[in-house]
RNA sequence: CGGGGCGUAGCGCAGUCUGGUAGCGCACCUGCUUCGGGAGCAGGGGGUCGGAGGUUCAAAUCCUCUCGCCCCGACCA
């Protein structure tokens, strides 16, 4: 491609509403253009990167035995009513009416549609196992789209769905996808972790997320420093600490704590460490039950663990009014002694004694409190959020915390949709069996964003070779110089004929601007053709990665480049 | 949905308080010079000041309503 005939407008200034580096760089390089909140056009340069990732995904899906199809983006309400998600899905599901007033929605995911296809097409166990995938535009009316392609409302996703008659088959399908995902992200040149995840509202028995490690990631993940354990913090299990509560000492004593509402305040006020306090959180379930949860003062509640324990869809912190009603005190002074609601406690509380809690009255705390004697805990459980340095739940290692961008998610779904939608086949005994499903997603645009997030410097993007929009950039320092032009064009043509994707910067611009643009758009390999080098019969090769330059003899330049591209693609 | 902020040229912004010729930088077009790390000079094009209504001799500026966007929070396969 000739730059002079291409649409690739770069911008020096960073658009004001970009927060994260990948968004900034995608805007500055004109990869994407916002059309509405969370909705983008992919301009040619951006589209090329998207296509690269799509192609890698396609190849790995095919290799794993999945088959590509394409489903509609607009899907009828009936299917969603059948699975129950027409009601369950909130405002994220963008609902529409057609001219005949029929209900439709823009597909945020396609379990219903695929299940409908398979129940119609597949009648016999002999047609299984089956794994079908598509690469398609999805729409989720996110409350707050942000970070460019990282969290859009409209986005490109690869979604695959597996169908099996038994658990062993379903597990094998899951494992195949898990391995395919590892290959995809490896091939994209990304540093990532596959972590255990909460399976959330989509249901199902187990699930892994593929996280690209990046500071700007929206998720926190833990990984063990000595074994393979890795999990989303939402899911990260924690061992119950060893040890028993110390013997209860003196009686409970009341301590005046005027206006000391937070754990920090109280700890400073009483000259104690936050870890010597116990905090009492009042939460409300979606069935409007209020529950008290006890945690060590310096710990954070993991609401997902609590929701799972309570078998509730979601739990929320109780409102100020509720707290006042239940404890008789304003927020900040809740404590377990004398409370009339269910009391749950994190395992750690079991090893604590003679601690400080809220006094259920304004400006009052209680010291020397012990569970069992002063109040009863209904159940001890793993309820707190993992922190760096916590013990690994699987071995003797310690947990580290990373931030990650979720680029892929694999779920074992089980029969949630097949049962609701009556997707069954006959087995070899002629008996009906409900299909066991798995679903597997990859955010294509998000993967591109994550790649940029992970590969950039002050000057711009540093594309990993396998997903770079072009593999090579040839810069003609002065396109008006006949020699320069001739040499550059020759290399350009030869490389293209050898199948290399080349961008030829033949623009009549000053060299300085061209070099700046070259850094910004970040193509991995760069050849600079200038009069200076040509005098010695050579051109300059530079890697964007490390800036390392060396001269290549004109005669062997094409050959040398071909070798580098091939080697680079195999990494 | 709660709190905060912003809508003026393609992008980044000033002008709004205190009403009176719509401005600056980048980008774009023309010419000359320049040419291996975002050149200089000269000239030029581009705006219903988010929209509607109102106040006024006069509104980007004041008032009312409305739409959109951004940030923080809650939420999230």
XYZ file of C-alpha atoms (C1' of nucleotides) in Angstrom:
648
model
C 0.000 0.000 0.000
C 1.209 3.468 -0.873
C 0.864 5.845 2.027
C 0.169 8.707 -0.390
C -2.971 6.904 -1.565
C -4.019 5.456 1.781
C -6.356 6.881 4.423
C -4.191 7.193 7.482
C -4.343 10.579 9.137
C -2.245 10.896 12.241
C -2.756 13.571 14.849
C -0.195 15.204 17.088
C -2.577 16.216 19.804
C -4.319 13.658 21.947
C -8.089 13.893 21.848
C -9.396 15.124 25.180
C -11.711 12.257 26.070
C -9.181 9.440 25.799
C -8.063 8.065 29.159
C -5.995 4.978 28.491
C -2.996 4.748 26.236
C -4.505 2.286 23.760
C -7.501 4.558 23.208
C -5.256 7.596 22.759
C -3.034 5.832 20.273
C -5.929 4.370 18.321
C -7.355 7.853 17.951
C -4.017 9.463 17.129
C -3.302 6.887 14.454
C -6.798 7.167 13.083
C -7.546 3.481 13.622
C -10.995 4.193 14.976
C -13.441 7.047 14.856
C -16.210 7.498 17.394
C -19.695 7.635 15.931
C -21.624 7.596 19.236
C -20.824 6.663 22.824
C -19.193 3.240 22.719
C -19.765 2.922 18.975
C -16.877 3.235 16.552
C -16.043 3.089 12.888
C -12.952 1.063 12.159
C -10.874 3.034 9.680
C -8.641 1.125 7.264
C -5.542 0.982 9.438
C -7.516 -0.184 12.470
C -9.494 -2.681 10.459
C -6.299 -4.356 9.313
C -5.297 -5.066 12.911
C -8.789 -6.355 13.670
C -8.637 -8.650 10.662
C -5.265 -9.981 11.765
C -6.632 -11.013 15.140
C -9.766 -12.438 13.540
C -7.642 -14.542 11.230
C -5.553 -15.960 14.045
C -8.713 -16.754 15.974
C -10.266 -18.370 12.917
C -7.234 -20.526 12.290
C -7.093 -21.714 15.872
C -10.815 -22.376 16.047
C -10.625 -24.398 12.859
C -7.588 -26.255 14.131
C -9.532 -27.154 17.282
C -12.328 -28.558 15.159
C -14.838 -25.764 15.511
C -16.937 -24.806 12.479
C -17.712 -21.270 11.431
C -21.230 -20.006 10.813
C -22.936 -16.641 11.063
C -25.986 -15.683 13.059
C -28.103 -12.543 12.816
C -27.427 -9.528 14.946
C -31.131 -8.825 15.324
C -32.847 -11.669 17.122
C -36.512 -12.246 17.988
C -37.865 -11.876 21.516
C -39.483 -15.338 21.462
C -36.139 -17.086 21.718
C -35.165 -14.957 24.675
C -38.479 -15.571 26.335
C -37.909 -19.290 25.972
C -34.628 -19.150 27.856
C -36.024 -16.685 30.355
C -33.446 -14.060 29.564
C -35.934 -11.585 28.041
C -36.897 -10.891 31.644
C -33.547 -11.594 33.280
C -31.348 -9.455 31.097
C -31.555 -5.855 32.186
C -31.229 -2.686 30.208
C -28.028 -3.948 28.664
C -30.192 -5.795 26.164
C -31.163 -3.274 23.521
C -34.748 -4.095 22.601
C -36.425 -3.025 19.382
C -39.765 -3.302 17.671
C -40.240 -3.937 14.005
C -43.034 -2.396 11.907
C -45.447 -5.119 12.936
C -44.688 -4.352 16.587
C -42.836 -7.614 17.079
C -40.198 -7.673 19.810
C -36.552 -8.007 18.863
C -33.199 -7.295 20.426
C -29.658 -6.709 19.275
C -27.734 -9.840 20.172
C -25.387 -9.339 23.125
C -24.474 -13.050 22.882
C -26.012 -15.937 20.993
C -26.787 -18.907 23.229
C -30.472 -18.795 22.331
C -29.995 -18.558 18.591
C -27.381 -21.279 18.425
C -29.397 -23.575 20.674
C -32.369 -23.059 18.397
C -30.298 -23.960 15.351
C -28.840 -27.059 16.928
C -32.120 -28.399 18.290
C -33.587 -28.169 14.792
C -30.591 -29.536 12.902
C -29.161 -32.099 15.285
C -31.268 -35.111 16.186
C -28.770 -37.877 16.768
C -25.745 -38.433 18.969
C -23.999 -39.408 15.748
C -23.929 -35.753 14.695
C -22.017 -34.855 17.839
C -19.787 -33.533 19.211
C -20.241 -30.187 17.556
C -18.623 -26.828 18.131
C -19.929 -23.867 16.135
C -18.488 -20.380 16.124
C -18.931 -17.008 14.532
C -17.083 -13.728 14.441
C -19.665 -11.053 14.659
C -20.704 -7.660 15.894
C -22.434 -7.709 19.260
C -24.327 -4.993 21.032
C -24.591 -4.448 24.771
C -26.049 -1.220 25.974
C -23.398 -0.733 28.655
C -24.159 1.776 31.366
C -20.830 3.410 30.868
C -18.844 2.624 27.768
C -15.239 3.787 28.066
C -11.647 3.356 27.017
C -12.373 3.139 23.300
C -12.535 -0.418 22.039
C -11.861 -1.730 25.524
C -15.439 -1.325 26.638
C -17.686 -0.377 23.777
C -21.377 -0.964 23.348
C -20.918 -2.312 19.867
C -17.971 -4.650 19.550
C -16.665 -7.563 17.527
C -16.617 -10.875 19.284
C -15.798 -14.425 18.396
C -18.281 -16.685 20.133
C -18.220 -20.465 19.993
C -20.706 -22.963 21.379
C -20.039 -26.645 21.979
C -22.609 -29.424 22.189
C -22.102 -32.863 23.697
C -24.217 -35.668 25.073
C -22.168 -36.366 28.176
C -19.971 -34.609 30.689
C -16.777 -36.218 29.535
C -17.378 -34.930 26.016
C -18.278 -31.473 27.257
C -15.130 -31.368 29.388
C -13.036 -32.404 26.405
C -14.615 -29.638 24.309
C -13.842 -27.151 27.077
C -10.244 -28.311 27.304
C -9.826 -28.004 23.534
C -11.068 -24.433 23.591
C -8.897 -23.636 26.594
C -5.835 -24.812 24.677
C -6.947 -23.034 21.495
C -7.272 -19.796 23.473
C -3.760 -20.175 24.848
C -2.492 -20.525 21.294
C -4.484 -17.524 20.065
C -3.095 -15.148 22.664
C 0.387 -16.549 22.384
C 0.290 -16.032 18.640
C -0.916 -12.461 19.147
C 2.264 -11.881 21.106
C 0.515 -11.069 24.362
C 1.508 -11.602 27.974
C -1.563 -13.168 29.552
C -2.851 -15.418 32.298
C -5.699 -17.910 32.204
C -7.495 -17.519 35.511
C -10.338 -19.255 37.285
C -13.391 -17.059 37.173
C -16.798 -16.695 38.667
C -19.301 -17.925 36.133
C -21.729 -15.130 36.954
C -25.267 -14.839 35.720
C -24.637 -16.776 32.531
C -24.614 -19.812 34.787
C -22.614 -22.956 34.464
C -20.226 -24.964 36.476
C -16.759 -23.693 35.722
C -15.063 -21.023 33.804
C -11.719 -19.458 32.954
C -10.935 -15.928 31.899
C -7.991 -15.023 29.701
C -6.431 -11.881 31.039
C -3.890 -9.740 29.259
C -1.678 -8.238 31.931
C -1.830 -4.445 31.898
C -1.876 -1.712 34.518
C -4.990 -0.207 32.996
C -6.912 -3.483 33.235
C -10.378 -3.293 34.734
C -10.022 -6.608 36.562
C -7.761 -7.650 39.375
C -6.399 -11.165 39.315
C -4.287 -13.206 41.702
C -1.679 -15.745 40.818
C 0.454 -17.955 43.016
C 4.183 -17.292 43.039
C 5.023 -20.972 43.171
C 2.227 -23.040 41.608
C -0.113 -22.688 38.643
C -3.034 -21.299 40.606
C -4.469 -18.095 39.140
C -7.927 -16.606 39.575
C -9.955 -13.473 39.243
C -10.063 -11.818 42.676
C -13.826 -12.156 42.421
C -13.283 -15.869 42.597
C -9.943 -16.253 44.414
C -10.389 -18.682 47.273
C -8.622 -18.164 50.547
C -7.677 -20.785 53.101
C -9.128 -20.528 56.586
C -6.210 -19.409 58.748
C -4.833 -21.900 61.245
C -5.165 -21.254 64.963
C -7.962 -20.725 67.433
C -9.296 -17.701 69.182
C -7.388 -16.640 72.286
C -9.102 -17.073 75.597
C -11.605 -14.420 76.349
C -10.158 -11.964 78.817
C -12.028 -9.269 80.667
C -15.662 -8.441 80.187
C -16.889 -6.307 77.379
C -16.322 -2.631 77.988
C -17.986 0.328 76.357
C -15.693 2.910 74.767
C -16.870 6.337 73.757
C -15.806 7.027 70.189
C -17.320 10.408 69.366
C -17.639 10.854 65.630
C -15.216 8.006 64.847
C -17.049 6.329 61.989
C -14.490 4.576 59.885
C -12.194 1.739 60.870
C -9.219 4.031 60.372
C -10.713 6.709 62.600
C -11.460 4.248 65.366
C -8.081 2.543 65.109
C -6.212 5.844 65.344
C -8.501 7.041 68.121
C -7.981 3.900 70.215
C -4.314 3.542 69.243
C -4.901 0.098 67.757
C -4.148 -1.427 64.371
C -7.141 -1.813 62.023
C -6.439 -5.551 62.113
C -7.366 -5.610 65.804
C -10.832 -4.350 64.996
C -13.755 -6.263 63.556
C -15.997 -4.486 61.148
C -19.649 -5.266 60.744
C -21.106 -4.749 57.303
C -24.835 -4.776 56.816
C -25.869 -5.989 53.423
C -29.196 -6.447 51.791
C -29.992 -9.315 49.425
C -32.291 -9.026 46.453
C -34.917 -10.791 48.588
C -34.582 -7.834 50.956
C -33.107 -9.811 53.795
C -30.547 -7.921 55.851
C -27.457 -9.873 56.867
C -24.503 -8.824 58.997
C -21.037 -9.795 57.798
C -18.002 -9.626 60.045
C -14.556 -8.996 58.653
C -11.211 -8.120 60.161
C -10.944 -4.335 60.181
C -8.344 -4.103 57.446
C -10.066 -6.536 55.055
C -12.499 -5.965 52.206
C -15.664 -7.904 51.554
C -15.863 -9.932 48.360
C -19.535 -9.447 47.471
C -19.525 -12.301 44.960
C -18.434 -14.831 47.538
C -21.164 -13.569 49.829
C -23.809 -13.705 47.108
C -22.785 -17.254 46.243
C -22.929 -18.284 49.903
C -26.373 -16.762 50.316
C -27.550 -18.202 47.005
C -28.542 -14.699 46.049
C -28.192 -12.945 42.715
C -26.739 -9.815 44.150
C -26.071 -8.245 47.479
C -25.842 -4.568 48.183
C -24.681 -2.511 51.089
C -27.707 -1.656 53.185
C -28.971 1.902 52.965
C -28.453 4.366 55.803
C -32.090 4.010 56.828
C -31.840 0.247 56.972
C -28.669 0.426 59.048
C -30.374 2.806 61.450
C -33.401 0.539 61.690
C -31.420 -2.663 62.242
C -28.690 -1.377 64.569
C -30.337 1.645 66.087
C -27.236 3.636 65.211
C -26.012 5.675 62.278
C -23.639 4.119 59.771
C -20.231 3.564 61.339
C -21.262 2.061 64.659
C -22.726 -1.319 63.708
C -21.600 -4.305 65.757
C -22.660 -7.924 66.210
C -23.532 -7.782 69.910
C -27.271 -7.846 70.334
C -28.020 -7.794 66.589
C -31.238 -9.482 65.537
C -30.200 -10.433 61.994
C -28.206 -13.393 60.674
C -24.512 -12.997 61.385
C -21.922 -14.411 59.000
C -18.203 -14.049 59.516
C -15.047 -14.495 57.549
C -12.848 -17.401 58.660
C -10.332 -14.981 60.122
C -12.795 -13.849 62.758
C -12.693 -17.381 64.150
C -9.081 -16.888 65.219
C -9.637 -13.483 66.775
C -10.603 -12.600 70.336
C -10.926 -9.590 72.609
C -11.537 -7.321 69.671
C -13.271 -4.004 69.145
C -16.634 -3.757 67.403
C -19.303 -1.134 66.895
C -21.666 -0.583 69.813
C -24.937 -0.202 67.896
C -25.298 3.289 69.293
C -23.973 6.578 68.077
C -20.396 7.350 69.160
C -20.016 4.005 70.907
C -17.759 0.999 70.373
C -17.289 -2.133 72.440
C -13.870 -3.534 73.377
C -12.899 -6.977 74.624
C -15.575 -8.650 72.534
C -15.460 -12.404 71.791
C -17.596 -14.501 69.503
C -19.386 -17.388 71.161
C -19.528 -15.497 74.440
C -20.863 -12.068 73.403
C -22.635 -13.029 70.173
C -23.060 -16.046 67.945
C -21.899 -16.425 64.388
C -24.261 -18.468 62.263
C -21.543 -19.484 59.828
C -17.862 -18.888 59.229
C -16.931 -18.757 55.568
C -14.440 -17.441 53.039
C -15.840 -13.975 52.463
C -12.990 -11.554 52.115
C -11.235 -10.288 49.035
C -7.800 -11.712 48.343
C -4.811 -9.439 48.844
C -1.210 -9.588 47.730
C 0.761 -11.796 50.109
C -2.190 -14.025 51.069
C -1.510 -17.769 51.223
C -2.181 -19.709 48.045
C -5.230 -21.952 48.462
C -3.517 -24.813 46.607
C 0.073 -24.844 47.867
C 2.391 -23.071 50.292
C 3.085 -20.170 47.958
C 1.956 -16.582 48.272
C -0.512 -14.786 46.049
C 0.486 -11.916 43.810
C -1.981 -9.376 42.448
C -2.032 -8.218 38.842
C -4.327 -6.127 36.780
C -5.692 -7.619 33.615
C -7.880 -6.987 30.610
C -10.353 -9.777 30.012
C -9.933 -10.742 26.367
C -11.403 -14.228 26.456
C -13.749 -16.268 28.562
C -14.548 -19.975 28.421
C -17.586 -21.377 30.222
C -18.880 -24.822 30.779
C -22.565 -24.049 30.530
C -24.099 -27.411 31.238
C -27.760 -27.714 30.305
C -28.976 -24.257 31.273
C -30.078 -23.301 27.753
C -30.575 -26.729 26.224
C -32.954 -27.692 29.024
C -34.901 -24.437 28.855
C -35.178 -24.698 25.093
C -35.552 -28.454 24.896
C -32.478 -29.169 22.821
C -32.213 -32.937 22.919
C -30.815 -35.760 20.798
C -31.327 -39.512 20.841
C -28.418 -41.506 22.218
C -27.286 -44.931 21.093
C -30.027 -46.493 23.227
C -32.668 -44.402 21.496
C -33.123 -42.362 24.674
C -33.486 -38.583 24.707
C -30.560 -36.675 26.124
C -30.380 -32.997 26.904
C -27.338 -31.432 25.255
C -24.477 -30.271 27.418
C -23.156 -26.957 26.231
C -20.088 -24.809 26.560
C -19.630 -21.247 25.381
C -16.412 -19.498 24.531
C -15.894 -15.831 23.743
C -13.020 -13.668 22.550
C -13.269 -9.890 22.333
C -11.539 -9.116 19.038
C -11.371 -5.333 19.337
C -10.469 -5.611 22.979
C -7.606 -7.920 22.093
C -6.246 -5.297 19.701
C -6.639 -2.640 22.397
C -4.940 -4.903 24.940
C -2.066 -5.514 22.539
C -1.494 -1.776 22.223
C -1.903 -1.350 25.954
C 0.908 -3.814 26.426
C 3.124 -2.681 23.548
C 3.788 1.042 23.310
C 6.246 3.739 24.280
C 6.227 7.537 24.406
C 6.446 7.701 20.638
C 3.573 5.413 19.809
C 2.461 1.865 19.172
C 4.889 -1.055 18.958
C 2.930 -3.705 17.071
C 3.643 -7.355 17.707
C 4.466 -8.630 14.214
C 1.609 -11.172 13.939
C -1.141 -8.584 14.392
C 0.524 -5.506 12.893
C -1.621 -3.809 10.226
C 1.419 -4.010 7.954
C 4.563 -5.955 8.652
C 7.011 -3.553 7.025
C 7.197 0.184 6.515
C 9.435 1.526 3.782
C 10.247 5.187 4.202
C 11.478 7.112 1.176
C 13.439 9.896 2.806
C 13.113 12.019 -0.289
C 10.642 10.643 -2.841
C 11.697 13.295 -5.344
C 15.158 11.767 -5.555
C 15.042 9.390 -8.511
C 17.557 6.920 -7.103
C 15.784 6.760 -3.752
C 12.472 6.261 -5.448
C 13.734 3.531 -7.725
C 15.428 1.559 -4.955
C 12.461 1.901 -2.596
C 9.893 0.938 -5.196
C 11.917 -2.129 -6.104
C 12.053 -3.389 -2.530
C 8.361 -2.559 -2.139
C 7.368 -4.580 -5.194
C 9.621 -7.516 -4.389
C 8.428 -7.778 -0.799
C 4.798 -7.566 -1.847
C 5.297 -10.285 -4.387
C 6.800 -12.439 -1.681
C 3.580 -11.985 0.293
C 4.795 -9.424 2.813
C 2.403 -6.651 3.821
C 4.190 -3.390 3.146
C 3.326 0.240 3.597
C 5.417 2.480 1.346
C 5.747 6.000 2.707
C 6.037 7.840 -0.593
C 4.462 11.033 0.723
C 6.026 14.328 -0.153
C 6.606 15.224 3.471
C 9.633 16.264 5.414
C 11.667 13.339 6.738
C 11.087 14.414 10.326
C 7.314 14.059 10.048
C 7.653 10.706 8.364
C 9.865 9.330 11.106
C 7.495 10.614 13.768
C 4.573 9.001 11.972
C 6.564 5.805 11.611
C 7.087 5.630 15.366
C 3.484 6.514 16.053
C 1.877 3.912 13.818
C 4.449 1.448 15.093
C 4.934 -1.035 12.268
C 7.437 -3.599 13.549
C 10.025 -3.526 10.748
C 11.168 -0.381 9.035
C 13.357 0.203 6.016
C 14.613 3.690 5.387
C 15.756 4.458 1.874
C 17.773 7.653 1.584
C 20.401 9.167 -0.643
C 22.947 8.882 2.147
C 22.699 5.099 2.408
C 22.309 4.526 -1.286
C 25.707 6.098 -1.849
C 27.191 3.075 -0.069
C 24.721 0.804 -1.828
C 22.646 0.084 1.255
C 19.379 0.833 3.016
C 18.709 1.117 6.735
C 16.813 -1.509 8.726
C 15.244 -0.617 12.027
C 13.117 -2.564 14.487
C 10.398 -0.493 16.120
C 10.739 -2.632 19.256
C 14.209 -1.578 20.324
C 15.128 1.070 17.773
C 18.163 -0.985 16.779
C 19.416 0.005 13.320
C 21.723 -1.603 10.850
C 22.546 -1.188 7.199
C 21.488 -3.790 4.675
C 23.171 -4.110 1.274
C 20.686 -3.187 -1.410
C 21.117 -6.509 -3.225
C 20.214 -8.690 -0.257
C 17.755 -6.349 1.453
C 14.632 -8.137 0.238
C 16.001 -11.549 1.123
C 17.058 -10.374 4.577
C 13.670 -8.833 5.242
C 11.848 -11.968 4.200
C 13.872 -13.954 6.679
C 13.140 -11.521 9.492
C 9.417 -11.479 8.768
C 9.241 -15.268 8.702
C 11.171 -15.621 11.937
C 9.067 -12.931 13.552
C 5.786 -14.593 12.629
C 6.856 -17.860 14.208
C 7.555 -16.413 17.667
C -29.497 5.770 38.110
C -26.711 9.468 41.937
C -22.672 13.350 42.007
C -19.489 16.649 39.013
C -18.048 18.840 34.328
C -18.220 20.097 29.128
C -20.757 21.258 24.188
C -17.544 27.556 19.884
C -13.975 25.105 12.426
C -11.722 18.123 11.458
C -8.621 18.145 16.458
C -7.005 21.015 20.977
C -8.791 25.439 23.166
C -9.821 31.114 24.325
C -14.030 34.306 24.349
C -19.401 33.582 28.462
C -18.529 36.412 34.787
C -19.276 42.327 32.743
C -24.442 41.334 25.949
C -22.083 45.063 20.809
C -17.201 42.860 14.158
C -16.511 34.911 16.287
C -10.840 34.257 17.634
C -5.875 31.304 18.551
C -2.742 26.775 17.724
C -2.654 22.200 14.907
C -4.678 20.081 10.453
C -6.301 21.563 5.229
C -5.465 24.599 0.209
C -1.852 28.036 -2.918
C 3.094 30.000 -3.704
C 8.380 30.551 -2.520
C 12.390 28.764 0.431
C 13.668 24.336 3.161
C 14.490 18.638 3.302
C 17.602 12.081 7.906
C 13.516 13.164 13.612
C 6.641 16.745 13.671
C 10.460 23.611 9.015
C 9.978 29.139 7.749
C 7.511 33.158 5.343
C 3.292 35.013 2.687
C -1.643 34.291 1.206
C -6.329 31.429 1.658
C -10.791 28.141 2.637
C -13.712 26.318 6.497
C -18.591 28.172 11.972
C -26.758 27.719 11.684
C -21.222 29.057 18.781
C -25.379 21.318 20.461
C -30.960 22.340 19.719
C -35.709 25.030 20.855
C -38.034 29.003 23.099
C -37.631 33.661 25.767
C -35.458 38.700 27.509
C -33.125 42.792 24.624
C -32.279 47.879 19.797
C -28.591 43.793 19.950
C -27.344 37.010 22.596
C -21.721 32.336 21.930
C -22.508 35.534 26.356
C -28.562 36.521 30.372
C -33.220 33.192 31.503
C -36.190 28.513 30.701
C -36.526 23.855 28.555
C -34.146 20.050 25.896
C -30.397 16.846 23.558
C -25.542 14.934 23.491
C -20.809 13.855 25.476
C -17.043 13.173 29.375
C -15.388 12.009 34.487
C -16.364 9.687 39.539
C -19.628 6.140 41.904
C -23.066 1.970 41.788
C -23.682 -2.114 37.890
C -21.671 -5.791 34.451
C -21.560 -12.415 29.856
